[in-house]
Tab-separated table of C-alpha atoms in Angstrom:
chain	number	residue	atom	x	y	z
A	906	MET	CA	-14.397	13.561	-6.996
A	907	SER	CA	-12.772	16.404	-5.101
A	908	GLY	CA	-14.605	19.363	-3.558
A	909	THR	CA	-17.137	17.386	-1.488
A	910	LEU	CA	-16.465	16.200	2.056
A	911	PRO	CA	-16.269	12.461	2.711
A	912	VAL	CA	-18.078	10.795	5.614
A	913	THR	CA	-14.699	10.532	7.346
A	914	PHE	CA	-14.472	14.316	7.642
A	915	VAL	CA	-14.520	15.543	11.252
A	916	LYS	CA	-15.037	19.269	11.724
A	917	GLY	CA	-12.475	20.796	14.074
A	918	PHE	CA	-9.995	17.943	13.473
A	919	HIS	CA	-9.358	17.989	9.725
A	920	ASN	CA	-7.857	20.703	7.538
A	921	GLU	CA	-11.121	21.290	5.655
A	922	GLU	CA	-9.384	23.079	2.732
A	923	LEU	CA	-7.088	20.103	2.061
A	924	VAL	CA	-9.872	17.546	2.534
A	925	ARG	CA	-11.904	19.375	-0.127
A	926	ARG	CA	-8.923	19.268	-2.490
A	927	MET	CA	-8.378	15.525	-1.952
A	928	GLU	CA	-10.027	13.155	-4.393
A	929	TYR	CA	-12.064	10.265	-2.937
A	930	ARG	CA	-13.118	7.152	-4.885
A	931	LYS	CA	-15.433	4.256	-4.165
A	932	LEU	CA	-13.455	1.105	-3.198
A	933	GLY	CA	-15.032	-1.554	-5.444
A	934	GLY	CA	-18.323	-2.935	-4.153
A	935	THR	CA	-17.732	-1.647	-0.610
A	936	ASN	CA	-19.365	1.448	0.794
A	937	LEU	CA	-15.964	3.033	1.519
A	938	ARG	CA	-14.957	6.205	-0.312
A	939	VAL	CA	-11.182	6.325	0.070
A	940	SER	CA	-8.617	9.028	-0.546
A	941	VAL	CA	-6.691	8.611	-3.811
A	942	LEU	CA	-3.499	8.640	-1.722
A	943	ALA	CA	-3.285	6.009	1.010
A	944	LEU	CA	-0.768	5.540	3.814
A	945	GLY	CA	1.216	2.296	3.921
A	946	GLY	CA	2.399	1.060	7.275
A	947	ALA	CA	5.535	-0.888	6.296
A	948	THR	CA	7.634	2.253	6.826
A	949	LEU	CA	6.117	2.804	10.281
A	950	SER	CA	8.599	0.228	11.531
A	951	ALA	CA	12.233	-0.796	11.268
A	952	LEU	CA	11.453	-3.272	8.491
A	953	PHE	CA	13.065	-1.130	5.813
A	954	ASP	CA	14.967	1.353	7.963
A	955	LYS	CA	16.715	0.397	11.207
A	956	LYS	CA	16.861	4.157	12.109
A	957	PHE	CA	13.075	4.562	11.943
A	958	ASP	CA	11.994	7.573	14.036
A	959	GLU	CA	8.852	6.520	15.897
A	960	GLU	CA	7.854	9.995	17.050
A	961	GLU	CA	8.172	11.332	13.517
A	962	GLY	CA	6.156	8.392	12.226
A	963	ILE	CA	3.315	9.133	14.698
A	964	ARG	CA	3.238	12.808	13.685
A	965	THR	CA	3.249	11.833	10.000
A	966	VAL	CA	0.184	9.588	10.477
A	967	GLN	CA	-1.707	12.338	12.253
A	968	GLU	CA	-0.809	15.015	9.707
A	969	ALA	CA	-1.713	12.658	6.854
A	970	ILE	CA	-5.183	12.077	8.232
A	971	LYS	CA	-5.714	15.782	8.929
A	972	SER	CA	-4.679	16.467	5.324
A	973	GLY	CA	-7.385	14.202	3.933
A	974	ILE	CA	-5.778	10.764	3.713
A	975	ASN	CA	-8.382	8.378	5.127
A	976	TYR	CA	-7.054	4.921	4.305
A	977	ILE	CA	-4.211	3.345	6.273
A	978	ASP	CA	-2.744	-0.128	5.677
A	979	THR	CA	-0.590	-2.145	8.045
A	980	ALA	CA	0.350	-5.761	8.825
A	981	PRO	CA	1.819	-7.886	11.630
A	982	PHE	CA	4.857	-8.599	9.420
A	983	TYR	CA	5.885	-4.922	9.363
A	984	GLY	CA	8.367	-4.852	12.225
A	985	GLN	CA	6.766	-7.952	13.746
A	986	GLY	CA	3.986	-5.903	15.295
A	987	GLN	CA	5.880	-2.615	15.503
A	988	SER	CA	3.900	-0.934	12.701
A	989	GLU	CA	0.534	-1.844	14.280
A	990	GLN	CA	1.807	-0.666	17.661
A	991	VAL	CA	3.069	2.700	16.318
A	992	LEU	CA	-0.135	3.153	14.374
A	993	GLY	CA	-2.122	2.396	17.552
A	994	LYS	CA	-0.231	5.187	19.356
A	995	ALA	CA	-0.807	7.633	16.492
A	996	LEU	CA	-4.539	6.869	16.327
A	997	MET	CA	-5.139	7.393	20.042
A	998	ASP	CA	-5.540	11.136	19.358
A	999	VAL	CA	-7.549	10.712	16.133
A	1000	PRO	CA	-11.360	10.368	16.030
A	1001	ARG	CA	-12.217	6.771	14.918
A	1002	GLU	CA	-14.656	8.000	12.274
A	1003	ALA	CA	-11.848	9.962	10.591
A	1004	TYR	CA	-10.112	6.988	8.913
A	1005	TYR	CA	-10.351	3.480	7.561
A	1006	VAL	CA	-7.702	1.011	8.631
A	1007	ALA	CA	-6.677	-2.303	7.097
A	1008	THR	CA	-4.406	-4.982	8.482
A	1009	LYS	CA	-3.411	-8.431	7.380
A	1010	VAL	CA	-2.932	-12.101	8.322
A	1011	GLY	CA	-0.719	-14.818	6.891
A	1012	ARG	CA	2.771	-13.312	6.952
A	1013	TYR	CA	4.609	-12.894	10.278
A	1014	GLU	CA	8.284	-13.641	10.968
A	1015	LEU	CA	11.547	-12.669	9.251
A	1016	ASP	CA	12.775	-16.267	9.477
A	1017	PRO	CA	11.791	-17.827	6.119
A	1018	GLU	CA	10.862	-21.064	7.871
A	1019	ARG	CA	8.295	-19.278	10.016
A	1020	MET	CA	7.369	-16.416	7.773
A	1021	PHE	CA	4.029	-17.621	6.470
A	1022	ASP	CA	1.149	-19.365	8.254
A	1023	PHE	CA	-2.292	-19.427	6.639
A	1024	THR	CA	-3.930	-21.831	9.121
A	1025	ALA	CA	-7.220	-21.014	10.828
A	1026	ALA	CA	-5.745	-21.135	14.302
A	1027	LYS	CA	-2.897	-18.701	13.492
A	1028	THR	CA	-5.285	-16.402	11.643
A	1029	ARG	CA	-7.642	-16.227	14.614
A	1030	GLU	CA	-4.764	-15.517	16.996
A	1031	SER	CA	-3.332	-12.882	14.631
A	1032	VAL	CA	-6.472	-10.807	14.281
A	1033	LYS	CA	-6.967	-10.743	18.074
A	1034	LYS	CA	-3.374	-9.580	18.543
A	1035	SER	CA	-3.674	-6.919	15.797
A	1036	LEU	CA	-6.790	-5.393	17.369
A	1037	GLY	CA	-4.932	-5.214	20.698
A	1038	LEU	CA	-1.847	-3.510	19.217
A	1039	LEU	CA	-3.962	-1.065	17.226
A	1040	GLY	CA	-6.109	-0.372	20.302
A	1041	LEU	CA	-9.259	-0.732	18.192
A	1042	ASP	CA	-12.560	-2.597	18.575
A	1043	TYR	CA	-12.659	-3.250	14.833
A	1044	VAL	CA	-10.776	-2.738	11.616
A	1045	ASP	CA	-12.346	-1.825	8.289
A	1046	VAL	CA	-10.472	-4.386	6.194
A	1047	LEU	CA	-8.808	-7.725	6.960
A	1048	GLN	CA	-6.493	-8.956	4.207
A	1049	VAL	CA	-4.672	-12.193	3.494
A	1050	HIS	CA	-1.035	-11.111	3.088
A	1051	ASP	CA	0.743	-12.336	-0.047
A	1052	VAL	CA	-1.640	-15.060	-1.190
A	1053	ASP	CA	0.940	-15.884	-3.892
A	1054	ALA	CA	3.190	-17.264	-1.133
A	1055	ALA	CA	0.572	-19.726	0.221
A	1056	PRO	CA	1.253	-23.462	-0.350
A	1057	SER	CA	-1.935	-23.399	-2.394
A	1058	LEU	CA	-4.988	-21.160	-2.720
A	1059	ASP	CA	-7.046	-23.964	-1.201
A	1060	ILE	CA	-5.783	-23.151	2.297
A	1061	VAL	CA	-6.480	-19.426	1.757
A	1062	LEU	CA	-10.033	-20.122	0.576
A	1063	LYS	CA	-10.886	-22.954	2.998
A	1064	GLU	CA	-9.022	-21.956	6.181
A	1065	THR	CA	-7.877	-18.311	6.192
A	1066	ILE	CA	-10.824	-16.482	4.645
A	1067	PRO	CA	-13.480	-18.362	6.687
A	1068	VAL	CA	-11.853	-17.024	9.883
A	1069	LEU	CA	-11.888	-13.502	8.441
A	1070	GLU	CA	-15.581	-14.013	7.665
A	1071	GLU	CA	-16.121	-14.940	11.344
A	1072	TYR	CA	-14.583	-11.597	12.379
A	1073	VAL	CA	-16.778	-9.710	9.888
A	1074	LYS	CA	-19.870	-11.454	11.202
A	1075	ALA	CA	-18.823	-10.563	14.765
A	1076	GLY	CA	-18.445	-6.862	13.831
A	1077	LYS	CA	-14.654	-6.875	14.292
A	1078	ALA	CA	-14.063	-6.161	10.592
A	1079	ARG	CA	-16.119	-4.904	7.672
A	1080	PHE	CA	-14.494	-6.163	4.468
A	1081	ILE	CA	-12.050	-8.843	3.258
A	1082	GLY	CA	-9.093	-8.379	0.948
A	1083	ILE	CA	-6.111	-10.216	-0.546
A	1084	THR	CA	-2.648	-8.883	-1.350
A	1085	GLY	CA	0.249	-10.050	-3.472
A	1086	TYR	CA	2.892	-9.422	-6.132
A	1087	ASP	CA	1.747	-12.035	-8.663
A	1088	VAL	CA	-1.292	-10.481	-10.365
A	1089	ASP	CA	-2.308	-13.824	-11.955
A	1090	VAL	CA	-2.623	-15.402	-8.502
A	1091	LEU	CA	-4.590	-12.393	-7.208
A	1092	LYS	CA	-7.029	-12.767	-10.092
A	1093	GLU	CA	-7.400	-16.517	-9.603
A	1094	CYS	CA	-8.002	-16.116	-5.873
A	1095	ALA	CA	-10.593	-13.372	-6.373
A	1096	GLU	CA	-12.385	-15.490	-8.975
A	1097	ARG	CA	-12.375	-18.645	-6.859
A	1098	ALA	CA	-13.596	-16.705	-3.833
A	1099	LYS	CA	-16.898	-16.040	-5.684
A	1100	GLY	CA	-17.721	-12.718	-4.062
A	1101	ARG	CA	-16.128	-13.366	-0.707
A	1102	VAL	CA	-13.202	-11.068	-1.493
A	1103	ASN	CA	-13.984	-7.358	-1.660
A	1104	ILE	CA	-10.545	-5.863	-2.271
A	1105	VAL	CA	-7.245	-6.724	-3.964
A	1106	LEU	CA	-3.974	-4.984	-3.193
A	1107	SER	CA	-1.283	-5.324	-5.829
A	1108	TYR	CA	2.179	-3.919	-5.119
A	1109	ALA	CA	4.814	-2.632	-7.506
A	1110	ARG	CA	2.914	-3.821	-10.596
A	1111	TYR	CA	1.931	-0.469	-12.051
A	1112	THR	CA	5.052	1.715	-11.910
A	1113	LEU	CA	7.446	3.363	-14.333
A	1114	LEU	CA	9.164	-0.063	-14.421
A	1115	ASP	CA	6.285	-2.498	-14.629
A	1116	ASN	CA	2.694	-2.300	-15.927
A	1117	THR	CA	1.666	-5.919	-15.377
A	1118	LEU	CA	-1.383	-4.912	-13.309
A	1119	LEU	CA	-3.093	-3.720	-16.513
A	1120	ARG	CA	-3.465	-7.383	-17.482
A	1121	HIS	CA	-6.324	-7.959	-15.044
A	1122	MET	CA	-7.907	-4.569	-14.334
A	1123	LYS	CA	-10.912	-5.456	-16.483
A	1124	ALA	CA	-11.368	-8.763	-14.636
A	1125	PHE	CA	-11.164	-7.056	-11.222
A	1126	ARG	CA	-13.790	-4.535	-12.322
A	1127	GLU	CA	-16.101	-7.345	-13.520
A	1128	LEU	CA	-15.587	-9.118	-10.151
A	1129	ASN	CA	-16.583	-5.874	-8.414
A	1130	VAL	CA	-13.456	-5.892	-6.255
A	1131	GLY	CA	-11.737	-2.658	-5.288
A	1132	VAL	CA	-8.159	-2.287	-6.503
A	1133	ILE	CA	-5.456	-0.812	-4.291
A	1134	CYS	CA	-2.315	-0.040	-6.287
A	1135	ALA	CA	0.632	-0.042	-3.893
A	1136	ALA	CA	4.344	0.707	-4.003
A	1137	ALA	CA	4.562	3.260	-6.833
A	1138	HIS	CA	8.207	3.713	-5.843
A	1139	ALA	CA	8.926	-0.024	-6.332
A	1140	LEU	CA	10.118	-0.443	-2.736
A	1141	GLY	CA	12.326	2.637	-2.858
A	1142	LEU	CA	13.925	1.923	-6.216
A	1143	LEU	CA	12.179	4.854	-7.908
A	1144	SER	CA	13.449	7.644	-5.683
A	1145	ASN	CA	16.415	9.997	-5.691
A	1146	ALA	CA	17.739	8.158	-2.626
A	1147	GLY	CA	17.739	4.880	-4.586
A	1148	PRO	CA	17.195	1.323	-3.373
A	1149	GLN	CA	18.493	-0.050	-0.107
A	1150	ALA	CA	20.824	-3.047	0.004
A	1151	TRP	CA	17.980	-5.543	0.603
A	1152	HIS	CA	16.062	-4.622	-2.563
A	1153	PRO	CA	15.013	-7.801	-4.406
A	1154	GLY	CA	15.479	-6.383	-7.911
A	1155	SER	CA	18.280	-7.565	-10.199
A	1156	GLN	CA	21.452	-5.509	-10.662
A	1157	GLU	CA	20.202	-4.475	-14.081
A	1158	LEU	CA	16.925	-3.247	-12.597
A	1159	GLN	CA	18.668	-1.361	-9.827
A	1160	GLN	CA	21.013	0.264	-12.327
A	1161	VAL	CA	18.038	1.524	-14.306
A	1162	GLY	CA	16.665	3.095	-11.110
A	1163	ARG	CA	20.007	4.691	-10.237
A	1164	HIS	CA	20.325	6.094	-13.750
A	1165	ALA	CA	16.871	7.668	-13.508
A	1166	ALA	CA	17.694	9.077	-10.067
A	1167	GLU	CA	20.890	10.688	-11.369
A	1168	ILE	CA	19.007	12.376	-14.166
A	1169	CYS	CA	16.402	13.675	-11.710
A	1170	LYS	CA	19.031	14.985	-9.302
A	1171	GLN	CA	20.882	16.779	-12.144
A	1172	ARG	CA	17.587	18.452	-13.172
A	1173	GLY	CA	16.508	19.314	-9.643
A	1174	VAL	CA	13.419	17.082	-9.422
A	1175	GLU	CA	12.435	14.167	-7.171
A	1176	LEU	CA	12.080	10.821	-8.952
A	1177	GLY	CA	9.703	9.612	-6.217
A	1178	LYS	CA	7.241	12.374	-7.019
A	1179	LEU	CA	7.324	11.566	-10.740
A	1180	ALA	CA	6.837	7.870	-9.946
A	1181	MET	CA	3.862	8.555	-7.743
A	1182	TYR	CA	2.258	10.897	-10.255
A	1183	TYR	CA	2.729	8.337	-13.063
A	1184	SER	CA	1.199	5.469	-11.080
A	1185	MET	CA	-1.805	7.599	-10.120
A	1186	GLN	CA	-2.833	7.886	-13.770
A	1187	LEU	CA	-3.931	4.219	-13.706
A	1188	GLU	CA	-7.655	4.083	-14.478
A	1189	GLY	CA	-9.823	1.889	-12.338
A	1190	ALA	CA	-7.733	1.840	-9.139
A	1191	ALA	CA	-9.446	3.313	-6.091
A	1192	THR	CA	-6.313	4.383	-4.202
A	1193	PHE	CA	-2.555	4.466	-4.445
A	1194	LEU	CA	-0.792	3.269	-1.336
A	1195	ILE	CA	2.793	4.112	-0.381
A	1196	GLY	CA	4.938	4.074	2.680
A	1197	ILE	CA	5.458	7.573	4.084
A	1198	PRO	CA	7.771	7.570	7.138
A	1199	ASN	CA	8.103	11.310	7.641
A	1200	ARG	CA	6.351	14.606	7.045
A	1201	ARG	CA	8.810	15.756	4.384
A	1202	LEU	CA	7.904	12.825	2.169
A	1203	LEU	CA	4.244	13.306	3.034
A	1204	GLN	CA	4.357	16.828	1.655
A	1205	ILE	CA	6.092	15.694	-1.574
A	1206	ASN	CA	3.389	13.125	-2.177
A	1207	LEU	CA	0.494	15.416	-1.233
A	1208	ASP	CA	1.989	17.968	-3.670
A	1209	ALA	CA	1.821	15.353	-6.436
A	1210	VAL	CA	-1.882	14.763	-5.619
A	1211	PHE	CA	-2.949	18.380	-5.101
A	1212	ASN	CA	-0.799	20.151	-7.708
A	1213	GLY	CA	0.329	17.534	-10.197
A	1214	LEU	CA	3.708	18.147	-11.860
A	1215	SER	CA	5.327	21.392	-12.961
A	1216	SER	CA	6.223	21.788	-16.648
A	1217	ALA	CA	9.848	20.984	-15.780
A	1218	GLU	CA	8.817	17.806	-13.926
A	1219	GLN	CA	6.550	16.780	-16.801
A	1220	GLU	CA	9.481	17.241	-19.175
A	1221	VAL	CA	11.779	15.005	-17.104
A	1222	LEU	CA	9.072	12.357	-16.734
A	1223	GLN	CA	8.565	12.262	-20.502
A	1224	TYR	CA	12.362	12.032	-21.031
A	1225	LEU	CA	12.646	9.142	-18.578
A	1226	ARG	CA	9.763	7.227	-20.200
A	1227	GLU	CA	11.258	7.620	-23.664
A	1228	ASN	CA	14.923	7.028	-22.778
A	1229	VAL	CA	15.242	5.080	-19.525
A	1230	PHE	CA	12.062	3.100	-18.810
A	1231	LYS	CA	11.747	1.610	-22.254
A	1232	LYS	CA	10.600	-1.891	-21.210
A	1233	SER	CA	8.730	-3.569	-18.385
A	1234	TYR	CA	10.770	-5.085	-15.566
A	1235	SER	CA	9.820	-7.374	-12.670
A	1236	TRP	CA	11.860	-9.026	-9.933
A	1237	GLY	CA	10.271	-12.452	-9.823
A	1238	SER	CA	7.761	-13.321	-7.090
A	1239	THR	CA	6.874	-12.683	-3.497
A	1240	LEU	CA	8.883	-15.715	-2.524
A	1241	SER	CA	12.034	-14.347	-4.102
A	1242	THR	CA	11.908	-11.375	-1.761
A	1243	ILE	CA	11.247	-13.091	1.548
A	1244	SER	CA	14.776	-13.569	2.815
A	1245	ASP	CA	15.733	-9.991	1.879
A	1246	PHE	CA	13.499	-8.301	4.451
A	1247	LYS	CA	15.952	-8.427	7.367
């Protein structure tokens, strides 16, 4: 509900008018009311863009929070600590009560042989390092990164999550989440956790290209887990700029994205804005998380939240849905993407 101020509002720091316009929703069974637009930390590193501008990234984080975004997600894997470090610098000048921050464990290095480690020892070491890089005494959410890439869910449930529970008990974290691409595995893990998982983050599974997340929204609601719907732009595919060379999608999929981008450019609209608006119509999700590396893209996405689409943009979106995005696409699994993030 927009209009009321969330507990994260800090008078004198926030832009009160924008905070009142932002919609905030309860995140599952947690006591967090999160902004409908959330800031993803993957683009606060060189993971996707070797020319990442750190100073611009820092200013973008600060402006995002002042504008009412109160949920920020990062991970050790994003730039091998760079995202957490940049975020830590950005948050130095932000009141701690003004935001919720989530980080992850389980996925670390670019080398496929050393990328994943779900052991208790590595998890313990990882959380300690993340808190140091972020410069925080605690995070709001600790998540197991890409549970669909674990050797089995047994290690996640018996080794990884128990360590996260230790940190919650010690006051170093408040809630526990899981993330992944395979929605079936997310559902199975949440069910087997029997109440120990509070949040699921699904990426690129409710977009103009793929609506697979719908399959388990009812189950997630019954499990009382909050749903974070991430990557509305399908890792850059659904934008006028188009996908980068590392994108894991097939040539057919990428061609569909390029075709949509050409139509948008011809008609003077931004495909990324249409993609974000479309994803945000998903009922039952608490927040929609995307990477926003600069203030220009921040404004485009805030515009989609605050003002919706113009009649011309609505017209193009309808045309694309009827003529371009006529079927659901996916690009396989988390594992099929691991060697592409270089």
